[in-house]
Amino acid sequence: MTQTPEAAAPGLALGQPGVRTDHPEPLWVQAADSVRERIASGELRSGSRLPPERELCRLLGISRVTLRKALQALLEDGALASSHGRGWYVSGGADTRNEWPNSLESFSETAERMGLEATSRVLQARIAPSTIDDAELLGIAPGLPLFRLGRVRMLGGVPIALDWALIPAALLPDADAHDFSTASLYEALTAAGNELANAETTIEAREAGSDIAAQLGVEAGTPTLVMHQVVRNRSERAVLVSTVQYAGDRYRLRTYFARHNRTETP
């Protein structure tokens, strides 16, 4: 499977017109507005990468300090997203760090809700016998076949997470019929007759190793959030086990806590 190339901003001409030294507004405000206008017009597409900062300074006719102030404002507005070592991306008006829900929702469903396009780079899709540890997690006999799916998950062309999933092969007999670079695993499981009901989830912080960092386009040692899930059906049978490692600056989980009334006992 070949790597999906990063989208580039075509025909970018930010300096025509936009930033004027004789204008009463600060230069960084004009620069930010110039980028916003081109996003709104469709000249800058969702997921496209902006030119390097040196080139942006030349196109806009501003200093690096002024540019970074404009980019930071666009980041805070959700118009742009940043990727360590790879530059700045158009987020299409939705911040790629937007909150994930506290309901059981697939990556594709989350992307649709956020108004972004979900795609994947498939690293592995094969059937293999289950190990003792895998079998224990899924409640099956060791050695039974599992469908193993590894993907780099992307929103608008920007790598968000590394996703490894294990599914008993009997629950997804047509696994090879799906193109998981665009297909939703949850939808495939549901279509095969599996009703997904709940997920036991743990989340921990972990530094990105060199291999993970290369897949996510971040520097080695960058903080990531690792989510382990066991997804079950309404009969509490394990359908899917997954480990998803998110770039820490592109993921935020929303949750809800309620305090129960405490009653005194005599």
PDB file of C-alpha atoms in Angstrom:
ATOM      1  CA  MET A   1       0.000   0.000   0.000  1.00  0.00           C
ATOM      2  CA  THR A   2       1.533   3.290  -1.032  1.00  0.00           C
ATOM      3  CA  GLN A   3       1.529   6.270   1.303  1.00  0.00           C
ATOM      4  CA  THR A   4      -1.098   8.892   0.591  1.00  0.00           C
ATOM      5  CA  PRO A   5       0.735  12.069  -0.420  1.00  0.00           C
ATOM      6  CA  GLU A   6       0.159  15.155   1.667  1.00  0.00           C
ATOM      7  CA  ALA A   7      -2.105  17.716   0.060  1.00  0.00           C
ATOM      8  CA  ALA A   8      -0.333  20.937  -0.858  1.00  0.00           C
ATOM      9  CA  ALA A   9      -1.859  24.365  -1.147  1.00  0.00           C
ATOM     10  CA  PRO A  10      -2.105  24.948  -4.924  1.00  0.00           C
ATOM     11  CA  GLY A  11      -1.401  28.304  -6.516  1.00  0.00           C
ATOM     12  CA  LEU A  12      -0.987  30.112  -3.202  1.00  0.00           C
ATOM     13  CA  ALA A  13      -0.650  33.850  -3.728  1.00  0.00           C
ATOM     14  CA  LEU A  14      -1.190  35.281  -0.282  1.00  0.00           C
ATOM     15  CA  GLY A  15       0.395  38.587  -1.084  1.00  0.00           C
ATOM     16  CA  GLN A  16      -2.138  39.577  -3.778  1.00  0.00           C
ATOM     17  CA  PRO A  17      -3.281  41.813  -2.097  1.00  0.00           C
ATOM     18  CA  GLY A  18      -3.893  41.529   1.675  1.00  0.00           C
ATOM     19  CA  VAL A  19      -1.030  42.854   3.813  1.00  0.00           C
ATOM     20  CA  ARG A  20      -0.481  46.616   3.545  1.00  0.00           C
ATOM     21  CA  THR A  21       1.872  48.694   5.643  1.00  0.00           C
ATOM     22  CA  ASP A  22      -0.354  51.753   5.221  1.00  0.00           C
ATOM     23  CA  HIS A  23      -3.409  49.952   6.624  1.00  0.00           C
ATOM     24  CA  PRO A  24      -4.533  50.833  10.188  1.00  0.00           C
ATOM     25  CA  GLU A  25      -4.859  47.164  11.252  1.00  0.00           C
ATOM     26  CA  PRO A  26      -1.719  45.397  12.545  1.00  0.00           C
ATOM     27  CA  LEU A  27       0.167  43.335   9.980  1.00  0.00           C
ATOM     28  CA  TRP A  28      -0.479  40.060  11.794  1.00  0.00           C
ATOM     29  CA  VAL A  29      -4.246  40.702  11.753  1.00  0.00           C
ATOM     30  CA  GLN A  30      -4.130  41.410   8.005  1.00  0.00           C
ATOM     31  CA  ALA A  31      -2.069  38.250   7.415  1.00  0.00           C
ATOM     32  CA  ALA A  32      -4.500  36.101   9.398  1.00  0.00           C
ATOM     33  CA  ASP A  33      -7.482  37.626   7.581  1.00  0.00           C
ATOM     34  CA  SER A  34      -5.802  36.973   4.237  1.00  0.00           C
ATOM     35  CA  VAL A  35      -5.499  33.267   5.031  1.00  0.00           C
ATOM     36  CA  ARG A  36      -9.080  33.106   6.344  1.00  0.00           C
ATOM     37  CA  GLU A  37     -10.397  34.661   3.109  1.00  0.00           C
ATOM     38  CA  ARG A  38      -8.629  32.055   1.013  1.00  0.00           C
ATOM     39  CA  ILE A  39      -9.959  29.233   3.172  1.00  0.00           C
ATOM     40  CA  ALA A  40     -13.497  30.612   2.873  1.00  0.00           C
ATOM     41  CA  SER A  41     -13.171  30.945  -0.925  1.00  0.00           C
ATOM     42  CA  GLY A  42     -11.923  27.379  -1.310  1.00  0.00           C
ATOM     43  CA  GLU A  43      -8.515  28.466  -2.616  1.00  0.00           C
ATOM     44  CA  LEU A  44      -7.019  26.707   0.414  1.00  0.00           C
ATOM     45  CA  ARG A  45      -8.654  23.293   0.768  1.00  0.00           C
ATOM     46  CA  SER A  46      -9.272  21.367   3.962  1.00  0.00           C
ATOM     47  CA  GLY A  47      -6.216  19.250   4.761  1.00  0.00           C
ATOM     48  CA  SER A  48      -3.859  21.170   2.451  1.00  0.00           C
ATOM     49  CA  ARG A  49      -0.457  22.148   3.801  1.00  0.00           C
ATOM     50  CA  LEU A  50       0.719  25.750   3.782  1.00  0.00           C
ATOM     51  CA  PRO A  51       4.153  26.614   2.359  1.00  0.00           C
ATOM     52  CA  PRO A  52       7.107  26.743   4.794  1.00  0.00           C
ATOM     53  CA  GLU A  53       7.237  29.758   7.107  1.00  0.00           C
ATOM     54  CA  ARG A  54      10.138  31.301   5.186  1.00  0.00           C
ATOM     55  CA  GLU A  55       8.062  31.215   1.979  1.00  0.00           C
ATOM     56  CA  LEU A  56       4.972  32.550   3.770  1.00  0.00           C
ATOM     57  CA  CYS A  57       7.003  35.495   5.055  1.00  0.00           C
ATOM     58  CA  ARG A  58       8.142  36.262   1.510  1.00  0.00           C
ATOM     59  CA  LEU A  59       4.638  35.943   0.043  1.00  0.00           C
ATOM     60  CA  LEU A  60       3.067  38.115   2.720  1.00  0.00           C
ATOM     61  CA  GLY A  61       5.919  40.572   3.035  1.00  0.00           C
ATOM     62  CA  ILE A  62       6.108  40.235   6.810  1.00  0.00           C
ATOM     63  CA  SER A  63       8.653  39.144   9.412  1.00  0.00           C
ATOM     64  CA  ARG A  64       8.821  35.701  11.030  1.00  0.00           C
ATOM     65  CA  VAL A  65       7.635  37.154  14.359  1.00  0.00           C
ATOM     66  CA  THR A  66       4.584  38.740  12.699  1.00  0.00           C
ATOM     67  CA  LEU A  67       3.823  35.543  10.780  1.00  0.00           C
ATOM     68  CA  ARG A  68       3.918  33.381  13.872  1.00  0.00           C
ATOM     69  CA  LYS A  69       1.515  35.708  15.666  1.00  0.00           C
ATOM     70  CA  ALA A  70      -0.906  35.374  12.724  1.00  0.00           C
ATOM     71  CA  LEU A  71      -0.520  31.589  12.596  1.00  0.00           C
ATOM     72  CA  GLN A  72      -1.117  31.296  16.336  1.00  0.00           C
ATOM     73  CA  ALA A  73      -4.336  33.304  15.988  1.00  0.00           C
ATOM     74  CA  LEU A  74      -5.486  31.011  13.165  1.00  0.00           C
ATOM     75  CA  LEU A  75      -4.614  27.965  15.270  1.00  0.00           C
ATOM     76  CA  GLU A  76      -6.664  29.269  18.199  1.00  0.00           C
ATOM     77  CA  ASP A  77      -9.576  29.985  15.855  1.00  0.00           C
ATOM     78  CA  GLY A  78      -9.472  26.419  14.557  1.00  0.00           C
ATOM     79  CA  ALA A  79      -8.718  27.541  10.993  1.00  0.00           C
ATOM     80  CA  LEU A  80      -5.281  25.885  10.995  1.00  0.00           C
ATOM     81  CA  ALA A  81      -3.702  22.854  12.618  1.00  0.00           C
ATOM     82  CA  SER A  82       0.007  22.357  13.242  1.00  0.00           C
ATOM     83  CA  SER A  83       2.108  19.231  12.906  1.00  0.00           C
ATOM     84  CA  HIS A  84       5.540  19.051  14.544  1.00  0.00           C
ATOM     85  CA  GLY A  85       8.195  18.960  11.862  1.00  0.00           C
ATOM     86  CA  ARG A  86       5.659  19.159   9.018  1.00  0.00           C
ATOM     87  CA  GLY A  87       4.276  22.650   9.210  1.00  0.00           C
ATOM     88  CA  TRP A  88       0.767  24.079   9.077  1.00  0.00           C
ATOM     89  CA  TYR A  89      -2.417  22.546   7.653  1.00  0.00           C
ATOM     90  CA  VAL A  90      -5.848  23.911   6.813  1.00  0.00           C
ATOM     91  CA  SER A  91      -8.350  22.304   9.149  1.00  0.00           C
ATOM     92  CA  GLY A  92     -11.396  23.359   7.137  1.00  0.00           C
ATOM     93  CA  GLY A  93     -12.861  25.398   9.984  1.00  0.00           C
ATOM     94  CA  ALA A  94     -12.810  22.483  12.429  1.00  0.00           C
ATOM     95  CA  ASP A  95      -9.857  22.040  14.758  1.00  0.00           C
ATOM     96  CA  THR A  96      -8.307  18.579  14.335  1.00  0.00           C
ATOM     97  CA  ARG A  97      -7.948  18.586  18.123  1.00  0.00           C
ATOM     98  CA  ASN A  98     -11.723  18.824  18.407  1.00  0.00           C
ATOM     99  CA  GLU A  99     -13.199  16.879  21.266  1.00  0.00           C
ATOM    100  CA  TRP A 100     -13.887  13.186  20.843  1.00  0.00           C
ATOM    101  CA  PRO A 101     -17.220  12.200  22.390  1.00  0.00           C
ATOM    102  CA  ASN A 102     -17.765  10.066  25.443  1.00  0.00           C
ATOM    103  CA  SER A 103     -20.163   7.863  23.453  1.00  0.00           C
ATOM    104  CA  LEU A 104     -19.063   4.812  21.452  1.00  0.00           C
ATOM    105  CA  GLU A 105     -18.397   6.279  18.023  1.00  0.00           C
ATOM    106  CA  SER A 106     -16.149   5.178  15.178  1.00  0.00           C
ATOM    107  CA  PHE A 107     -13.323   7.324  13.848  1.00  0.00           C
ATOM    108  CA  SER A 108     -15.288   7.797  10.600  1.00  0.00           C
ATOM    109  CA  GLU A 109     -18.417   8.851  12.477  1.00  0.00           C
ATOM    110  CA  THR A 110     -16.417  11.339  14.537  1.00  0.00           C
ATOM    111  CA  ALA A 111     -14.858  12.783  11.386  1.00  0.00           C
ATOM    112  CA  GLU A 112     -18.265  13.181   9.753  1.00  0.00           C
ATOM    113  CA  ARG A 113     -19.603  14.955  12.832  1.00  0.00           C
ATOM    114  CA  MET A 114     -16.625  17.326  12.742  1.00  0.00           C
ATOM    115  CA  GLY A 115     -17.063  18.005   9.028  1.00  0.00           C
ATOM    116  CA  LEU A 116     -13.757  16.354   8.084  1.00  0.00           C
ATOM    117  CA  GLU A 117     -12.796  13.532   5.732  1.00  0.00           C
ATOM    118  CA  ALA A 118     -11.518  10.348   7.388  1.00  0.00           C
ATOM    119  CA  THR A 119      -9.012   8.241   5.482  1.00  0.00           C
ATOM    120  CA  SER A 120      -6.419   5.668   6.456  1.00  0.00           C
ATOM    121  CA  ARG A 121      -3.088   4.316   5.344  1.00  0.00           C
ATOM    122  CA  VAL A 122      -3.358   0.554   5.787  1.00  0.00           C
ATOM    123  CA  LEU A 123      -0.246  -0.965   7.341  1.00  0.00           C
ATOM    124  CA  GLN A 124      -1.561  -4.495   7.780  1.00  0.00           C
ATOM    125  CA  ALA A 125      -4.738  -6.432   6.983  1.00  0.00           C
ATOM    126  CA  ARG A 126      -4.390 -10.176   7.401  1.00  0.00           C
ATOM    127  CA  ILE A 127      -5.711 -13.309   9.082  1.00  0.00           C
ATOM    128  CA  ALA A 128      -3.454 -14.940  11.686  1.00  0.00           C
ATOM    129  CA  PRO A 129      -3.877 -17.318  14.652  1.00  0.00           C
ATOM    130  CA  SER A 130      -4.629 -15.728  17.998  1.00  0.00           C
ATOM    131  CA  THR A 131      -1.977 -15.712  20.694  1.00  0.00           C
ATOM    132  CA  ILE A 132      -2.749 -16.680  24.278  1.00  0.00           C
ATOM    133  CA  ASP A 133      -2.929 -12.997  25.290  1.00  0.00           C
ATOM    134  CA  ASP A 134      -5.160 -12.070  22.332  1.00  0.00           C
ATOM    135  CA  ALA A 135      -7.460 -15.003  23.035  1.00  0.00           C
ATOM    136  CA  GLU A 136      -7.811 -13.995  26.687  1.00  0.00           C
ATOM    137  CA  LEU A 137      -8.815 -10.443  25.736  1.00  0.00           C
ATOM    138  CA  LEU A 138     -11.409 -11.656  23.235  1.00  0.00           C
ATOM    139  CA  GLY A 139     -12.652 -14.640  25.243  1.00  0.00           C
ATOM    140  CA  ILE A 140     -11.826 -17.180  22.540  1.00  0.00           C
ATOM    141  CA  ALA A 141      -9.666 -20.299  22.339  1.00  0.00           C
ATOM    142  CA  PRO A 142      -5.969 -19.695  21.572  1.00  0.00           C
ATOM    143  CA  GLY A 143      -5.094 -20.390  17.968  1.00  0.00           C
ATOM    144  CA  LEU A 144      -8.450 -19.383  16.500  1.00  0.00           C
ATOM    145  CA  PRO A 145      -8.018 -17.063  13.503  1.00  0.00           C
ATOM    146  CA  LEU A 146      -8.066 -13.300  14.034  1.00  0.00           C
ATOM    147  CA  PHE A 147      -8.316 -10.498  11.512  1.00  0.00           C
ATOM    148  CA  ARG A 148      -5.483  -8.075  12.283  1.00  0.00           C
ATOM    149  CA  LEU A 149      -5.870  -4.543  10.963  1.00  0.00           C
ATOM    150  CA  GLY A 150      -3.282  -1.803  11.359  1.00  0.00           C
ATOM    151  CA  ARG A 151      -3.909   1.710  10.041  1.00  0.00           C
ATOM    152  CA  VAL A 152      -2.647   5.276  10.270  1.00  0.00           C
ATOM    153  CA  ARG A 153      -5.859   7.250  10.754  1.00  0.00           C
ATOM    154  CA  MET A 154      -6.072  10.686   9.132  1.00  0.00           C
ATOM    155  CA  LEU A 155      -8.421  13.653   9.165  1.00  0.00           C
ATOM    156  CA  GLY A 156      -8.235  15.916   6.142  1.00  0.00           C
ATOM    157  CA  GLY A 157      -4.961  14.222   5.176  1.00  0.00           C
ATOM    158  CA  VAL A 158      -3.329  14.944   8.559  1.00  0.00           C
ATOM    159  CA  PRO A 159      -2.147  11.866  10.539  1.00  0.00           C
ATOM    160  CA  ILE A 160      -4.047  11.697  13.821  1.00  0.00           C
ATOM    161  CA  ALA A 161      -3.514   8.206  15.240  1.00  0.00           C
ATOM    162  CA  LEU A 162      -2.012   4.778  14.785  1.00  0.00           C
ATOM    163  CA  ASP A 163      -4.767   2.167  15.121  1.00  0.00           C
ATOM    164  CA  TRP A 164      -4.283  -1.594  15.621  1.00  0.00           C
ATOM    165  CA  ALA A 165      -7.393  -3.767  15.824  1.00  0.00           C
ATOM    166  CA  LEU A 166      -8.055  -7.455  16.416  1.00  0.00           C
ATOM    167  CA  ILE A 167     -11.356  -9.115  15.428  1.00  0.00           C
ATOM    168  CA  PRO A 168     -12.279 -12.817  15.565  1.00  0.00           C
ATOM    169  CA  ALA A 169     -12.240 -13.775  11.893  1.00  0.00           C
ATOM    170  CA  ALA A 170     -15.581 -15.567  12.243  1.00  0.00           C
ATOM    171  CA  LEU A 171     -17.250 -12.230  13.072  1.00  0.00           C
ATOM    172  CA  LEU A 172     -15.994 -10.575   9.876  1.00  0.00           C
ATOM    173  CA  PRO A 173     -15.901 -13.322   7.229  1.00  0.00           C
ATOM    174  CA  ASP A 174     -15.738 -10.839   4.323  1.00  0.00           C
ATOM    175  CA  ALA A 175     -12.823  -8.807   5.709  1.00  0.00           C
ATOM    176  CA  ASP A 176     -10.867  -9.026   2.451  1.00  0.00           C
ATOM    177  CA  ALA A 177     -13.791  -7.472   0.549  1.00  0.00           C
ATOM    178  CA  HIS A 178     -13.338  -4.106   2.292  1.00  0.00           C
ATOM    179  CA  ASP A 179     -10.899  -1.341   1.390  1.00  0.00           C
ATOM    180  CA  PHE A 180     -10.048  -0.127   4.873  1.00  0.00           C
ATOM    181  CA  SER A 181      -8.202   2.903   3.554  1.00  0.00           C
ATOM    182  CA  THR A 182     -11.668   4.466   3.334  1.00  0.00           C
ATOM    183  CA  ALA A 183     -14.090   1.886   4.771  1.00  0.00           C
ATOM    184  CA  SER A 184     -15.249   2.031   8.402  1.00  0.00           C
ATOM    185  CA  LEU A 185     -14.447  -1.056  10.475  1.00  0.00           C
ATOM    186  CA  TYR A 186     -17.487  -0.401  12.692  1.00  0.00           C
ATOM    187  CA  GLU A 187     -19.747  -0.297   9.627  1.00  0.00           C
ATOM    188  CA  ALA A 188     -18.222  -3.501   8.283  1.00  0.00           C
ATOM    189  CA  LEU A 189     -18.767  -5.270  11.618  1.00  0.00           C
ATOM    190  CA  THR A 190     -22.353  -4.003  11.858  1.00  0.00           C
ATOM    191  CA  ALA A 191     -23.108  -5.109   8.291  1.00  0.00           C
ATOM    192  CA  ALA A 192     -21.806  -8.575   9.202  1.00  0.00           C
ATOM    193  CA  GLY A 193     -24.447  -8.797  11.958  1.00  0.00           C
ATOM    194  CA  ASN A 194     -22.494  -7.556  14.958  1.00  0.00           C
ATOM    195  CA  GLU A 195     -24.305  -5.035  17.157  1.00  0.00           C
ATOM    196  CA  LEU A 196     -21.722  -2.924  18.969  1.00  0.00           C
ATOM    197  CA  ALA A 197     -22.985  -1.860  22.381  1.00  0.00           C
ATOM    198  CA  ASN A 198     -20.215  -0.662  24.706  1.00  0.00           C
ATOM    199  CA  ALA A 199     -16.474  -0.462  25.187  1.00  0.00           C
ATOM    200  CA  GLU A 200     -14.225  -0.934  28.182  1.00  0.00           C
ATOM    201  CA  THR A 201     -11.594   1.763  27.714  1.00  0.00           C
ATOM    202  CA  THR A 202      -8.335   2.771  29.351  1.00  0.00           C
ATOM    203  CA  ILE A 203      -6.237   5.785  28.318  1.00  0.00           C
ATOM    204  CA  GLU A 204      -2.619   6.408  29.242  1.00  0.00           C
ATOM    205  CA  ALA A 205       0.111   8.872  28.287  1.00  0.00           C
ATOM    206  CA  ARG A 206       3.169   7.582  26.484  1.00  0.00           C
ATOM    207  CA  GLU A 207       6.066   9.098  24.563  1.00  0.00           C
ATOM    208  CA  ALA A 208       6.177   8.327  20.850  1.00  0.00           C
ATOM    209  CA  GLY A 209       8.954   5.964  19.851  1.00  0.00           C
ATOM    210  CA  SER A 210      10.791   6.569  16.593  1.00  0.00           C
ATOM    211  CA  ASP A 211       8.557   4.204  14.570  1.00  0.00           C
ATOM    212  CA  ILE A 212       5.332   5.701  15.935  1.00  0.00           C
ATOM    213  CA  ALA A 213       6.667   9.233  15.485  1.00  0.00           C
ATOM    214  CA  ALA A 214       7.486   8.553  11.838  1.00  0.00           C
ATOM    215  CA  GLN A 215       3.958   7.271  11.154  1.00  0.00           C
ATOM    216  CA  LEU A 216       2.303  10.233  12.875  1.00  0.00           C
ATOM    217  CA  GLY A 217       4.658  12.884  11.531  1.00  0.00           C
ATOM    218  CA  VAL A 218       5.834  14.028  14.970  1.00  0.00           C
ATOM    219  CA  GLU A 219       9.189  14.128  16.717  1.00  0.00           C
ATOM    220  CA  ALA A 220      10.350  11.094  18.699  1.00  0.00           C
ATOM    221  CA  GLY A 221       9.527  11.605  22.356  1.00  0.00           C
ATOM    222  CA  THR A 222       6.405  13.651  21.612  1.00  0.00           C
ATOM    223  CA  PRO A 223       3.600  12.913  24.120  1.00  0.00           C
ATOM    224  CA  THR A 224       0.848  10.662  22.815  1.00  0.00           C
ATOM    225  CA  LEU A 225      -2.373   9.315  24.274  1.00  0.00           C
ATOM    226  CA  VAL A 226      -2.828   5.554  24.009  1.00  0.00           C
ATOM    227  CA  MET A 227      -6.375   4.227  24.155  1.00  0.00           C
ATOM    228  CA  HIS A 228      -6.998   0.520  24.733  1.00  0.00           C
ATOM    229  CA  GLN A 229     -10.536  -0.673  24.021  1.00  0.00           C
ATOM    230  CA  VAL A 230     -12.484  -3.897  24.241  1.00  0.00           C
ATOM    231  CA  VAL A 231     -15.712  -3.382  22.291  1.00  0.00           C
ATOM    232  CA  ARG A 232     -18.583  -5.726  23.179  1.00  0.00           C
ATOM    233  CA  ASN A 233     -22.026  -6.502  21.793  1.00  0.00           C
ATOM    234  CA  ARG A 234     -25.270  -6.488  23.778  1.00  0.00           C
ATOM    235  CA  SER A 235     -24.571 -10.048  24.919  1.00  0.00           C
ATOM    236  CA  GLU A 236     -21.282  -8.771  26.386  1.00  0.00           C
ATOM    237  CA  ARG A 237     -19.270 -10.800  23.887  1.00  0.00           C
ATOM    238  CA  ALA A 238     -15.994  -9.173  22.858  1.00  0.00           C
ATOM    239  CA  VAL A 239     -16.178  -8.222  19.189  1.00  0.00           C
ATOM    240  CA  LEU A 240     -13.113  -6.025  18.785  1.00  0.00           C
ATOM    241  CA  VAL A 241      -9.924  -5.217  20.682  1.00  0.00           C
ATOM    242  CA  SER A 242      -8.031  -2.113  19.636  1.00  0.00           C
ATOM    243  CA  THR A 243      -5.046  -0.020  20.635  1.00  0.00           C
ATOM    244  CA  VAL A 244      -5.085   3.510  19.242  1.00  0.00           C
ATOM    245  CA  GLN A 245      -2.131   5.854  19.775  1.00  0.00           C
ATOM    246  CA  TYR A 246      -3.054   9.508  19.184  1.00  0.00           C
ATOM    247  CA  ALA A 247      -0.693  12.412  18.609  1.00  0.00           C
ATOM    248  CA  GLY A 248      -1.174  14.290  21.876  1.00  0.00           C
ATOM    249  CA  ASP A 249      -1.689  17.712  20.283  1.00  0.00           C
ATOM    250  CA  ARG A 250      -4.408  16.412  17.946  1.00  0.00           C
ATOM    251  CA  TYR A 251      -6.695  14.601  20.362  1.00  0.00           C
ATOM    252  CA  ARG A 252      -8.864  15.708  23.231  1.00  0.00           C
ATOM    253  CA  LEU A 253     -11.376  13.472  24.991  1.00  0.00           C
ATOM    254  CA  ARG A 254     -14.571  14.922  26.388  1.00  0.00           C
ATOM    255  CA  THR A 255     -16.109  13.184  29.372  1.00  0.00           C
ATOM    256  CA  TYR A 256     -18.733  13.881  32.014  1.00  0.00           C
ATOM    257  CA  PHE A 257     -18.658  13.396  35.771  1.00  0.00           C
ATOM    258  CA  ALA A 258     -21.621  13.549  38.135  1.00  0.00           C
ATOM    259  CA  ARG A 259     -21.490  13.667  41.907  1.00  0.00           C
ATOM    260  CA  HIS A 260     -24.043  11.405  43.526  1.00  0.00           C
ATOM    261  CA  ASN A 261     -25.877  12.584  46.620  1.00  0.00           C
ATOM    262  CA  ARG A 262     -24.336  11.118  49.735  1.00  0.00           C
ATOM    263  CA  THR A 263     -26.715   9.943  52.404  1.00  0.00           C
ATOM    264  CA  GLU A 264     -25.649   9.448  55.969  1.00  0.00           C
ATOM    265  CA  THR A 265     -26.161   6.009  57.487  1.00  0.00           C
ATOM    266  CA  PRO A 266     -27.074   5.705  61.136  1.00  0.00           C
TER     267      PRO A 266
END
